[in-house]
CSV table of C-alpha atoms in Angstrom, one decimal:
chain,number,residue,atom,x,y,z
A,7,LYS,CA,64.0,-42.6,-138.8
A,8,ALA,CA,62.3,-40.9,-141.5
A,9,GLY,CA,59.1,-39.4,-140.5
A,10,VAL,CA,55.5,-39.4,-142.4
A,11,THR,CA,56.3,-38.0,-145.9
A,12,GLN,CA,53.4,-36.5,-147.9
A,13,THR,CA,53.5,-35.2,-151.3
A,14,PRO,CA,52.8,-32.9,-152.8
A,15,ARG,CA,52.9,-30.2,-150.3
A,16,TYR,CA,50.8,-27.6,-152.3
A,17,LEU,CA,48.3,-28.1,-155.0
A,18,ILE,CA,46.0,-26.0,-156.8
A,19,LYS,CA,43.2,-27.4,-158.6
A,20,THR,CA,40.4,-26.4,-160.6
A,21,ARG,CA,36.5,-27.3,-159.6
A,22,GLY,CA,35.4,-30.5,-161.1
A,23,GLN,CA,38.9,-31.9,-161.2
A,24,GLN,CA,40.3,-34.8,-159.4
A,25,VAL,CA,43.2,-35.1,-157.1
A,26,THR,CA,45.4,-37.7,-155.5
A,27,LEU,CA,47.6,-37.4,-152.5
A,28,SER,CA,50.3,-39.6,-151.3
A,29,CYS,CA,51.6,-40.7,-148.3
A,30,SER,CA,54.6,-42.7,-147.1
A,31,PRO,CA,54.4,-43.9,-143.4
A,32,ILE,CA,57.1,-44.4,-140.8
A,33,SER,CA,59.0,-47.3,-141.6
A,34,GLY,CA,57.5,-50.4,-139.6
A,35,HIS,CA,54.0,-48.7,-139.3
A,36,ARG,CA,51.2,-50.6,-140.6
A,37,SER,CA,48.3,-48.2,-139.8
A,38,VAL,CA,47.7,-45.1,-142.1
A,39,SER,CA,45.0,-42.7,-141.6
A,40,TRP,CA,44.0,-39.3,-143.3
A,41,TYR,CA,42.5,-36.1,-141.6
A,42,GLN,CA,41.1,-33.0,-143.3
A,43,GLN,CA,41.9,-29.8,-141.4
A,44,THR,CA,39.7,-26.6,-142.2
A,45,PRO,CA,39.4,-23.2,-140.3
A,46,GLY,CA,35.6,-23.9,-139.9
A,47,GLN,CA,35.4,-27.4,-139.1
A,48,GLY,CA,38.6,-28.1,-137.5
A,49,LEU,CA,40.4,-31.7,-137.8
A,50,GLN,CA,38.2,-34.2,-139.0
A,51,PHE,CA,38.7,-38.1,-139.8
A,52,LEU,CA,38.6,-39.1,-143.3
A,53,PHE,CA,39.7,-42.8,-143.2
A,54,GLU,CA,42.0,-45.3,-141.8
A,55,TYR,CA,43.8,-48.3,-143.4
A,56,PHE,CA,45.6,-51.2,-141.9
A,57,SER,CA,47.2,-54.1,-143.9
A,58,GLU,CA,45.6,-52.8,-147.0
A,59,THR,CA,42.0,-52.7,-145.4
A,60,GLN,CA,39.8,-49.9,-144.7
A,61,ARG,CA,38.9,-50.3,-141.0
A,62,ASN,CA,37.1,-46.9,-140.5
A,63,LYS,CA,35.7,-44.3,-142.5
A,64,GLY,CA,34.5,-40.6,-141.5
A,65,ASN,CA,31.4,-38.9,-142.6
A,66,PHE,CA,32.7,-37.7,-145.9
A,67,PRO,CA,31.3,-38.2,-149.4
A,68,GLY,CA,32.0,-40.9,-151.7
A,69,ARG,CA,33.9,-38.4,-153.7
A,70,PHE,CA,36.6,-39.2,-151.0
A,71,SER,CA,38.3,-42.5,-151.5
A,72,GLY,CA,41.6,-44.2,-150.3
A,73,ARG,CA,43.8,-47.1,-150.4
A,74,GLN,CA,46.9,-48.7,-148.9
A,75,PHE,CA,49.3,-50.6,-150.8
A,76,SER,CA,51.3,-53.8,-149.6
A,77,ASN,CA,54.4,-51.5,-148.3
A,78,SER,CA,51.6,-49.4,-146.2
A,79,ARG,CA,52.2,-46.6,-148.6
A,80,SER,CA,49.0,-44.9,-148.9
A,81,GLU,CA,47.0,-42.5,-151.7
A,82,MET,CA,43.7,-40.7,-151.2
A,83,ASN,CA,41.5,-39.6,-154.3
A,84,VAL,CA,39.1,-36.6,-154.3
A,85,SER,CA,37.1,-36.6,-157.5
A,86,THR,CA,34.7,-33.8,-159.0
A,87,LEU,CA,36.5,-31.3,-156.6
A,88,GLU,CA,34.4,-28.5,-154.8
A,89,LEU,CA,35.5,-25.1,-153.5
A,90,GLY,CA,34.7,-26.5,-150.0
A,91,ASP,CA,37.5,-29.3,-150.5
A,92,SER,CA,40.0,-26.8,-150.0
A,93,ALA,CA,42.0,-27.7,-147.0
A,94,LEU,CA,45.1,-29.0,-145.4
A,95,TYR,CA,45.2,-32.9,-145.7
A,96,LEU,CA,47.0,-34.7,-142.9
A,97,CYS,CA,48.2,-38.4,-143.2
A,98,ALA,CA,49.0,-39.9,-140.2
A,99,SER,CA,50.7,-43.4,-139.4
A,100,SER,CA,50.8,-45.5,-136.1
A,101,ARG,CA,52.6,-48.9,-135.4
A,102,THR,CA,49.5,-50.8,-134.7
A,103,GLY,CA,46.6,-48.4,-135.0
A,104,GLY,CA,44.4,-47.3,-132.2
A,105,GLY,CA,46.9,-48.6,-129.4
A,106,SER,CA,49.9,-46.4,-130.2
A,107,PRO,CA,50.8,-42.9,-130.9
A,108,LEU,CA,49.8,-41.1,-134.1
A,109,HIS,CA,52.6,-39.3,-136.0
A,110,PHE,CA,51.6,-36.9,-138.6
A,111,GLY,CA,53.1,-35.6,-141.9
A,112,ASN,CA,53.6,-32.2,-142.9
A,113,GLY,CA,50.0,-32.3,-144.9
A,114,THR,CA,49.1,-31.3,-148.4
A,115,ARG,CA,47.6,-28.0,-148.9
A,116,LEU,CA,45.0,-28.2,-151.3
A,117,THR,CA,43.4,-25.0,-153.0
A,118,VAL,CA,40.4,-25.5,-155.2
A,119,THR,CA,39.5,-22.5,-157.4
B,22,GLY,CA,29.2,-39.3,-131.1
B,23,ILE,CA,31.7,-38.2,-128.6
B,24,GLN,CA,32.3,-34.8,-127.7
B,25,VAL,CA,35.7,-33.3,-127.0
B,26,GLU,CA,36.1,-29.6,-125.3
B,27,GLN,CA,39.1,-28.0,-124.7
B,28,SER,CA,39.6,-24.9,-122.6
B,29,PRO,CA,40.9,-22.3,-122.6
B,30,PRO,CA,40.2,-21.6,-126.3
B,31,ASP,CA,43.3,-18.9,-126.0
B,32,LEU,CA,45.9,-18.2,-123.9
B,33,ILE,CA,48.7,-15.7,-123.8
B,34,LEU,CA,51.7,-16.1,-121.7
B,35,GLN,CA,55.0,-14.2,-120.9
B,36,GLU,CA,57.8,-16.4,-121.4
B,37,GLY,CA,58.8,-18.6,-118.3
B,38,ALA,CA,55.2,-18.9,-117.2
B,39,ASN,CA,53.4,-22.0,-116.6
B,40,SER,CA,49.9,-23.2,-117.6
B,41,THR,CA,47.5,-25.7,-117.8
B,42,LEU,CA,45.5,-26.9,-120.8
B,43,ARG,CA,42.3,-28.8,-119.9
B,44,CYS,CA,40.3,-31.7,-122.4
B,45,ASN,CA,36.9,-32.7,-121.2
B,46,PHE,CA,35.4,-35.9,-123.4
B,47,SER,CA,31.7,-36.9,-123.4
B,48,ASP,CA,32.3,-40.8,-123.0
B,49,SER,CA,34.8,-43.3,-122.0
B,50,VAL,CA,37.7,-43.6,-124.2
B,51,ASN,CA,40.7,-46.0,-124.5
B,52,ASN,CA,43.0,-43.6,-126.4
B,53,LEU,CA,43.9,-39.9,-126.0
B,54,GLN,CA,46.8,-38.2,-127.6
B,55,TRP,CA,47.8,-34.4,-127.1
B,56,PHE,CA,49.3,-32.5,-130.2
B,57,HIS,CA,51.1,-29.5,-130.8
B,58,GLN,CA,50.5,-27.7,-134.3
B,59,ASN,CA,53.4,-25.3,-135.0
B,60,PRO,CA,52.6,-22.1,-136.5
B,61,TRP,CA,54.0,-23.8,-139.9
B,62,GLY,CA,51.2,-26.4,-139.5
B,63,GLN,CA,53.4,-29.3,-138.3
B,64,LEU,CA,51.0,-31.6,-136.0
B,65,ILE,CA,53.7,-33.0,-133.5
B,66,ASN,CA,52.5,-35.8,-130.9
B,67,LEU,CA,53.2,-35.0,-127.6
B,68,PHE,CA,51.8,-37.6,-125.4
B,69,TYR,CA,49.7,-40.9,-126.0
B,70,ILE,CA,48.0,-41.0,-122.4
B,71,PRO,CA,45.0,-42.8,-122.1
B,72,SER,CA,45.3,-42.8,-118.3
B,73,GLY,CA,47.7,-42.0,-115.9
B,74,THR,CA,50.3,-39.5,-115.8
B,75,LYS,CA,53.6,-38.8,-118.0
B,76,GLN,CA,56.3,-36.4,-118.4
B,77,ASN,CA,58.4,-35.1,-121.2
B,78,GLY,CA,60.9,-32.3,-120.2
B,79,ARG,CA,59.0,-28.9,-119.4
B,80,LEU,CA,55.8,-30.9,-120.5
B,81,SER,CA,53.7,-33.2,-118.8
B,82,ALA,CA,50.0,-34.7,-119.0
B,83,THR,CA,47.4,-36.4,-116.8
B,84,THR,CA,44.3,-38.1,-117.7
B,85,VAL,CA,41.9,-39.3,-115.3
B,86,ALA,CA,39.6,-41.5,-117.5
B,87,THR,CA,36.8,-42.1,-114.7
B,88,GLU,CA,36.3,-38.5,-114.6
B,89,ARG,CA,36.8,-37.8,-118.4
B,90,TYR,CA,39.4,-35.3,-118.6
B,91,SER,CA,43.0,-34.7,-119.3
B,92,LEU,CA,45.2,-31.9,-118.3
B,93,LEU,CA,48.3,-30.8,-120.2
B,94,TYR,CA,50.9,-28.6,-118.0
B,95,ILE,CA,53.5,-26.5,-119.7
B,96,SER,CA,56.0,-25.3,-117.3
B,97,SER,CA,58.6,-22.3,-117.8
B,98,SER,CA,57.2,-21.7,-121.3
B,99,GLN,CA,59.1,-20.6,-124.3
B,100,THR,CA,58.6,-18.8,-127.5
B,101,THR,CA,58.5,-22.0,-129.4
B,102,ASP,CA,55.8,-23.5,-127.2
B,103,SER,CA,53.5,-21.3,-129.3
B,104,GLY,CA,50.9,-22.8,-131.6
B,105,VAL,CA,47.8,-24.8,-131.2
B,106,TYR,CA,47.2,-27.6,-128.6
B,107,PHE,CA,45.1,-30.3,-129.8
B,108,CYS,CA,43.3,-33.0,-127.4
B,109,ALA,CA,41.9,-35.8,-129.5
B,110,VAL,CA,40.5,-39.4,-128.2
B,111,SER,CA,38.9,-42.4,-129.6
B,112,GLN,CA,37.0,-45.4,-128.6
B,113,GLY,CA,37.1,-49.3,-129.5
B,114,GLY,CA,40.6,-49.4,-130.3
B,115,SER,CA,40.4,-47.6,-133.4
B,116,GLU,CA,42.5,-44.8,-135.3
B,117,LYS,CA,39.2,-42.7,-135.6
B,118,LEU,CA,40.3,-39.8,-133.6
B,119,VAL,CA,38.0,-36.8,-132.7
B,120,PHE,CA,39.6,-33.6,-132.1
B,121,GLY,CA,39.1,-30.8,-130.0
B,122,LYS,CA,39.0,-27.3,-131.5
B,123,GLY,CA,42.2,-26.5,-129.5
B,124,THR,CA,43.9,-24.1,-127.3
B,125,LYS,CA,45.8,-21.3,-129.1
B,126,LEU,CA,48.9,-20.8,-127.0
B,127,THR,CA,50.9,-17.5,-127.5
B,128,VAL,CA,54.1,-17.0,-125.4
B,129,ASN,CA,55.4,-13.6,-125.8
B,130,PRO,CA,59.4,-13.0,-124.9
């Protein structure tokens, strides 16, 4: 069974640009969540989607948005990039959301210059 | 919000040694998971353990929900066990996990 797949693995963007990251969950998993990891703040929750609906959102500005498609694949978008957005962005999926193990992808490392 | 504290922050072992990692949380939870992040950044789920005890090979975990802590035991450590171990919790059946700062484990040959 394929794991959680994230694309691209690495991304370099300039301040002010926008970026879209993609995530394909494990087959059969309906919940997808996104996390940001930085050396200073650690792992922080961004948002969670279940059956195309956003169920939870973390404490991030509106520049961070996401969506989930009918096939459970998810994308997150960051607009007007800032230097502080440089981070490892991790996508995770679970079968039911909240009551089952969370499985992470390898992440997208975003560098903003 | 809920606070998660992990100890120790750093741990250095010789191959073959045993260790215990601790996770304390400030409020009741119904979701607790342990993860291992390897040196390449990959985050692997070790246990989903909101309560009770589980074992998987050389690793085992115990969560005492009423006392708000969880323990991860690593026996006969190997160099491949190196990395950062995270505890994460959530409330209310959501996937909004709150992570601790992690325990960085280094296993020397």
